[in-house]
mmCIF file of C-alpha atoms in Angstrom:
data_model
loop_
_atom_site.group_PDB
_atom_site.id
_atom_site.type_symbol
_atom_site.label_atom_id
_atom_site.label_comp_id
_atom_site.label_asym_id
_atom_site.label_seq_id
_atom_site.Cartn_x
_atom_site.Cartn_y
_atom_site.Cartn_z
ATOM 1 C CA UNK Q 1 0.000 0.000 0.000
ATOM 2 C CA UNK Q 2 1.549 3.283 -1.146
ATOM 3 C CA UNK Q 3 0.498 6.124 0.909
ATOM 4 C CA UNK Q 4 0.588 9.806 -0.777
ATOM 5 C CA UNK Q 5 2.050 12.729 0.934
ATOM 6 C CA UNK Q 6 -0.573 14.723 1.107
ATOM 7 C CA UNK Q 7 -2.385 11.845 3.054
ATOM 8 C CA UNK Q 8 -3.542 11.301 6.768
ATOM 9 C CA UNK Q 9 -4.027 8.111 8.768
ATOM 10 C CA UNK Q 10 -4.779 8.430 12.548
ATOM 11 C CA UNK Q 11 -4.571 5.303 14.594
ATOM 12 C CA UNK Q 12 -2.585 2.593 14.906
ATOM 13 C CA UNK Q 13 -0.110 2.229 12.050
ATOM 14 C CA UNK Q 14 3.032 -0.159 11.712
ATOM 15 C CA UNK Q 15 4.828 0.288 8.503
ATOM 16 C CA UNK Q 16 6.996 -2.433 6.896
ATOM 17 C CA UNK Q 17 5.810 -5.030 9.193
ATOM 18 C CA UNK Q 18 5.842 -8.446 7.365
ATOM 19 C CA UNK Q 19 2.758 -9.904 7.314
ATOM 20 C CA UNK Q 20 1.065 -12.701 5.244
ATOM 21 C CA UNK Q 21 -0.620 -11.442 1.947
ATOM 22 C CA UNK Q 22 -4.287 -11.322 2.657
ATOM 23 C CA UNK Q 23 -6.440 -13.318 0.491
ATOM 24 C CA UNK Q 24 -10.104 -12.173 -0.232
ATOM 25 C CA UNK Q 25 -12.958 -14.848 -0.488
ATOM 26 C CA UNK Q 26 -14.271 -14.273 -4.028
ATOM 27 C CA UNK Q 27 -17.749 -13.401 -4.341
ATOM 28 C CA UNK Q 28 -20.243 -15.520 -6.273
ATOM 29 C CA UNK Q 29 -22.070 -13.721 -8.907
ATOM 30 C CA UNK Q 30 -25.788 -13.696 -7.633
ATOM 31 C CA UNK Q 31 -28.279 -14.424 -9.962
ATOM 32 C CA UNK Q 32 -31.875 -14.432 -10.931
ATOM 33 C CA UNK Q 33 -31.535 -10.174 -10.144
ATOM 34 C CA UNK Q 34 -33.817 -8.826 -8.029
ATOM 35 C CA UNK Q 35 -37.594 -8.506 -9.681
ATOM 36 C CA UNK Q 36 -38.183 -4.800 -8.078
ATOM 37 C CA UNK Q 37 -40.324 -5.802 -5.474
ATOM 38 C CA UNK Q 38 -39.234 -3.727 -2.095
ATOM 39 C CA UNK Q 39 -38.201 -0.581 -4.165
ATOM 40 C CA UNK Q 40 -40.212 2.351 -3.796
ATOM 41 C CA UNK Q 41 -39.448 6.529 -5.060
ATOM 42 C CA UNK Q 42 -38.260 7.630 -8.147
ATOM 43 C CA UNK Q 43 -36.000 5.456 -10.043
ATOM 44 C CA UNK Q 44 -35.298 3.761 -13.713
ATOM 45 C CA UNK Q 45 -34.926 -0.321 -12.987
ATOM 46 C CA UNK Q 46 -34.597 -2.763 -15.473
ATOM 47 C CA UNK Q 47 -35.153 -6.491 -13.694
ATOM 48 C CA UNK Q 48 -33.141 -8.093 -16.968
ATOM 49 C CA UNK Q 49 -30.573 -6.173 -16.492
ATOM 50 C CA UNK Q 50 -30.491 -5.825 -12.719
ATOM 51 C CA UNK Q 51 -29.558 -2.349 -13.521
ATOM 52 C CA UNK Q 52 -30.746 0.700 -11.276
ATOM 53 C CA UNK Q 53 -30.226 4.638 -12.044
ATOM 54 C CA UNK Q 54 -31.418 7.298 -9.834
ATOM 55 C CA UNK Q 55 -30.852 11.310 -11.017
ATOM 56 C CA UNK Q 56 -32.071 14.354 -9.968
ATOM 57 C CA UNK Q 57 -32.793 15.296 -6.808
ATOM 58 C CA UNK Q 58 -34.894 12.019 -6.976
ATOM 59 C CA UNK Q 59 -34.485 9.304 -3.922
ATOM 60 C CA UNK Q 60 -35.127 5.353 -4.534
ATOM 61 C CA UNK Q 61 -35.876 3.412 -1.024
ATOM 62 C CA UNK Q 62 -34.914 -0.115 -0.324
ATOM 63 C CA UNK Q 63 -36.660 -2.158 2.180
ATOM 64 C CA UNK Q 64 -34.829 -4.508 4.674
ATOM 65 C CA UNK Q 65 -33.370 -7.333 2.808
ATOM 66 C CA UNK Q 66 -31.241 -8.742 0.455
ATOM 67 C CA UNK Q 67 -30.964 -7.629 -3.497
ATOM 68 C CA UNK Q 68 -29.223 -8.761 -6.621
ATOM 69 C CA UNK Q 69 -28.629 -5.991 -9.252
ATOM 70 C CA UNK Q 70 -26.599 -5.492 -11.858
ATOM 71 C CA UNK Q 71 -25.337 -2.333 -11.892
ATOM 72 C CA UNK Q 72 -26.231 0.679 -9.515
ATOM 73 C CA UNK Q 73 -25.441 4.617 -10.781
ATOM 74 C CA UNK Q 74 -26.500 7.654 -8.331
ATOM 75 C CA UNK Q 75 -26.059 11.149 -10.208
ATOM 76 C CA UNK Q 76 -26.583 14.614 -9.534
ATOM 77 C CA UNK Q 77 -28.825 15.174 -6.108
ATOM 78 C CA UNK Q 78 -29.648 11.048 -6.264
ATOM 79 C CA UNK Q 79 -30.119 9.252 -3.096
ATOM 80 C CA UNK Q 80 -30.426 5.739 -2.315
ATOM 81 C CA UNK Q 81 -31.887 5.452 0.948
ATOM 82 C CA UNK Q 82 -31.887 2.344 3.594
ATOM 83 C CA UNK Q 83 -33.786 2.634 7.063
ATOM 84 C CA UNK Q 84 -32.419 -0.794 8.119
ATOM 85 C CA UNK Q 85 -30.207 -3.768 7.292
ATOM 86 C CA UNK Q 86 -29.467 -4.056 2.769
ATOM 87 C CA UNK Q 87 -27.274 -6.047 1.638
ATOM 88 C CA UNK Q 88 -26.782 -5.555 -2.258
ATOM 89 C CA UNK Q 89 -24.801 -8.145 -4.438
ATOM 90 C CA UNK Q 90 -23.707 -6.932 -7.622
ATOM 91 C CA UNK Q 91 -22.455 -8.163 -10.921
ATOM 92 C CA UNK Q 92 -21.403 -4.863 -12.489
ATOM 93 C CA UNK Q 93 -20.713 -1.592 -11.310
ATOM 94 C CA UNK Q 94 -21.457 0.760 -8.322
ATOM 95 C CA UNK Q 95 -20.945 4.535 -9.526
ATOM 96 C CA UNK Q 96 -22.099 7.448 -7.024
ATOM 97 C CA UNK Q 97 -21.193 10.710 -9.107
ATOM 98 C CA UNK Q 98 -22.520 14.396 -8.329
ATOM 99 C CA UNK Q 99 -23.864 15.609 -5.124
ATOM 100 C CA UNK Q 100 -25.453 11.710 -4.407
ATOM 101 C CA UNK Q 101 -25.742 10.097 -0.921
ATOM 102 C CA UNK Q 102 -25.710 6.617 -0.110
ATOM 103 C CA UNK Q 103 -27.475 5.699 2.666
ATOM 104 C CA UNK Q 104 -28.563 9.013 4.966
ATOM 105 C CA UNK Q 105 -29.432 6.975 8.031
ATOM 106 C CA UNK Q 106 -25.161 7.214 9.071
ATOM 107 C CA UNK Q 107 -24.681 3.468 9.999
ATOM 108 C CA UNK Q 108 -22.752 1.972 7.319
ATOM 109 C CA UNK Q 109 -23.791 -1.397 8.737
ATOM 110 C CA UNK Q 110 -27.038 -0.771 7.346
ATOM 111 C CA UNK Q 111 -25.585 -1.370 3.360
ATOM 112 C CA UNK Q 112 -23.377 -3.534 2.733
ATOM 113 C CA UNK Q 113 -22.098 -4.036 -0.759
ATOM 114 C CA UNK Q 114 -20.549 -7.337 -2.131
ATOM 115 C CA UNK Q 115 -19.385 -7.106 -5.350
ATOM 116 C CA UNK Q 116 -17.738 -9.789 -8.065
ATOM 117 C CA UNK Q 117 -17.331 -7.759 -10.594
ATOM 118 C CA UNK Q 118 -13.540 -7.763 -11.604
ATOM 119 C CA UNK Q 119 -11.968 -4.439 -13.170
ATOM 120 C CA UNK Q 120 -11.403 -0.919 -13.200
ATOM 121 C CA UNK Q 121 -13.993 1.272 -11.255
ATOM 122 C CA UNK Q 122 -16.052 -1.347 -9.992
ATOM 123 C CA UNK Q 123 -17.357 1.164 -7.017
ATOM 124 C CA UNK Q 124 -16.447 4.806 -7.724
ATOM 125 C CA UNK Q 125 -17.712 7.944 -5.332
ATOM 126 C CA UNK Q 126 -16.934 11.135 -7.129
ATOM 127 C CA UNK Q 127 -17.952 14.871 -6.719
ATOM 128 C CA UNK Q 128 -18.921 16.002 -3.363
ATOM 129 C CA UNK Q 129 -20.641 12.240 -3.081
ATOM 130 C CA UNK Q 130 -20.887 10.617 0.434
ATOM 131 C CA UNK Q 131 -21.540 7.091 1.073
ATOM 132 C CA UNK Q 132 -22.014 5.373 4.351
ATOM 133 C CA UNK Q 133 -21.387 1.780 3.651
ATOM 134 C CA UNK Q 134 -19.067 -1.471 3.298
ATOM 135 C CA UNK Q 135 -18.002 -2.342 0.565
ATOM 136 C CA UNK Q 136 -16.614 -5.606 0.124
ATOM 137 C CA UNK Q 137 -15.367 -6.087 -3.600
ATOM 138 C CA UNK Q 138 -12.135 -8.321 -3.833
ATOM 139 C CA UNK Q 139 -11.698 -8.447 -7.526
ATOM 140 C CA UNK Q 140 -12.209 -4.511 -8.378
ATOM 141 C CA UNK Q 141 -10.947 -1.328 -8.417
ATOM 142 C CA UNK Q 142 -12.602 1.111 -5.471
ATOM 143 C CA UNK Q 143 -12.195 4.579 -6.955
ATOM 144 C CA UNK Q 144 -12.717 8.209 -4.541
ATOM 145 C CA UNK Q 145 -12.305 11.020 -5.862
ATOM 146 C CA UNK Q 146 -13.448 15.276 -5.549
ATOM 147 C CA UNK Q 147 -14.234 15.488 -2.282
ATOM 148 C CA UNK Q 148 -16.344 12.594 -2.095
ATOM 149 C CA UNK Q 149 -16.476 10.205 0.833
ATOM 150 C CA UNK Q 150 -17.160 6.613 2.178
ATOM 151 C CA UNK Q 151 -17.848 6.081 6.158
ATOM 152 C CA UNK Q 152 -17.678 2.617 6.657
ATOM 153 C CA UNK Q 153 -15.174 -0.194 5.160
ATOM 154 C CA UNK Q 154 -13.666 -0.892 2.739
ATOM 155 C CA UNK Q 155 -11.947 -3.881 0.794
ATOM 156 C CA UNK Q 156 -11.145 -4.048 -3.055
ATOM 157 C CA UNK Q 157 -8.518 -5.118 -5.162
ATOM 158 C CA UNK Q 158 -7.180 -1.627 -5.187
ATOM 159 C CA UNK Q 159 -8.657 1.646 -3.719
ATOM 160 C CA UNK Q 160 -7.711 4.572 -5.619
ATOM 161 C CA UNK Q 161 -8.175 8.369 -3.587
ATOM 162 C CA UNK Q 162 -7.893 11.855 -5.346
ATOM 163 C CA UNK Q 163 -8.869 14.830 -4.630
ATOM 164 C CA UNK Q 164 -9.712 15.104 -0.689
ATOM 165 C CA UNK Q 165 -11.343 11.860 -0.995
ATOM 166 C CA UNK Q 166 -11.582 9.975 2.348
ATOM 167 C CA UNK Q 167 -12.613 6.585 3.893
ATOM 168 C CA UNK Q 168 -13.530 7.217 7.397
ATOM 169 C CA UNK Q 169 -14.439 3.969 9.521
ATOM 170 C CA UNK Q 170 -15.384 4.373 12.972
ATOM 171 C CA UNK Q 171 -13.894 0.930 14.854
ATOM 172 C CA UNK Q 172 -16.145 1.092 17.632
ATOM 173 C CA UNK Q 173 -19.492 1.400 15.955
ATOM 174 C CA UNK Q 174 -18.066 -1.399 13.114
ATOM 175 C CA UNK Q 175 -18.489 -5.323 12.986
ATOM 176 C CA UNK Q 176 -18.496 -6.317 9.509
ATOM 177 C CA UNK Q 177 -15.117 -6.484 7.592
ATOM 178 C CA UNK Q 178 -11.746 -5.982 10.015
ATOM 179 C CA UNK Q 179 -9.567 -5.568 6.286
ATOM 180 C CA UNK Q 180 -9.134 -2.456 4.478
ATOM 181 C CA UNK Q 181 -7.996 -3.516 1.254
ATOM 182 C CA UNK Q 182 -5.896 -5.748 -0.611
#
């Protein structure tokens, strides 16, 4: 792990201490996707696809459960709001861009993200975005960037941070993943 100069860690850090490389569980693709049933607001899904877009200043709302999409993209004022325990499971791509907010209620216990899709920006956060989740995506680039945030955990293949980006995780609210990233 290569941290820039610019960057800030607080807590417990031990630098060039040998330890084993840390291997990640794949994760299964899911599949049928979910059929729509427990999404409510103002959203574009397709149930082929598994892929659901939010814009605007328009909010979808997931109930309690678990989902299978495709691919999930927040832009401009989007929001994607949880009031209890999601987990998602994707196949494609998670892309917050714009003013968008993942999750309002501040627990990022309450969506969690498992991911096996394998490649370049498989979750990316961008512009002014904030995101209170875990993300657990061992096979993909995690991408941050302009001033956008995650508060929760975080595991990927690579996490990539630009920009006053920042991954804030809060050990004594979190039980889900102890790794950062691989």
């Amino acid at each position: 792990t290569t941290i820039p100069t610019t960057s800030s860690i607080r807590g417990l850090v031990s630098p060039n201490s040998p330890l084993p490389a840390l291997v990640a569980p794949a994760v299964a693709a899911c599949s049928p996707y979910s059929s729509g049933a427990g999404l409510s607001g103002s959203y574009t899904y397709n149930a082929a696809t598994g892929n659901l877009s939010v814009s605007g200043n328009n909010t979808v709302t997931l109930a309690n459960g678990t989902y299978c999409f495709g691919s999930i993209t927040l832009a401009g004022n989007a929001k994607l709001l949880v009031n209890g325990p999601v987990i998602i499971r994707l196949t494609g791509q998670f892309n917050a861009s714009g003013n968008s907010v993942a999750n309002p209620t501040n627990n990022a216990a309450n969506l969690q993200i498992s991911s096996s899709f394998a490649g370049s920006n498989g979750v990316a956060i961008s512009g002014n975005s904030t995101a209170n989740l875990t993300v657990y995506a061992p096979a993909a680039q995690v991408v941050l960037s302009g001033n956008s945030q995650i508060d929760g955990l975080v595991l990927g293949k690579s996490v990539t941070m630009s920009g006053n980006a920042a991954i804030h995780q809060d050990t004594s609210t979190s039980s889900v993943w102890a790794g950062f990233f691989l």
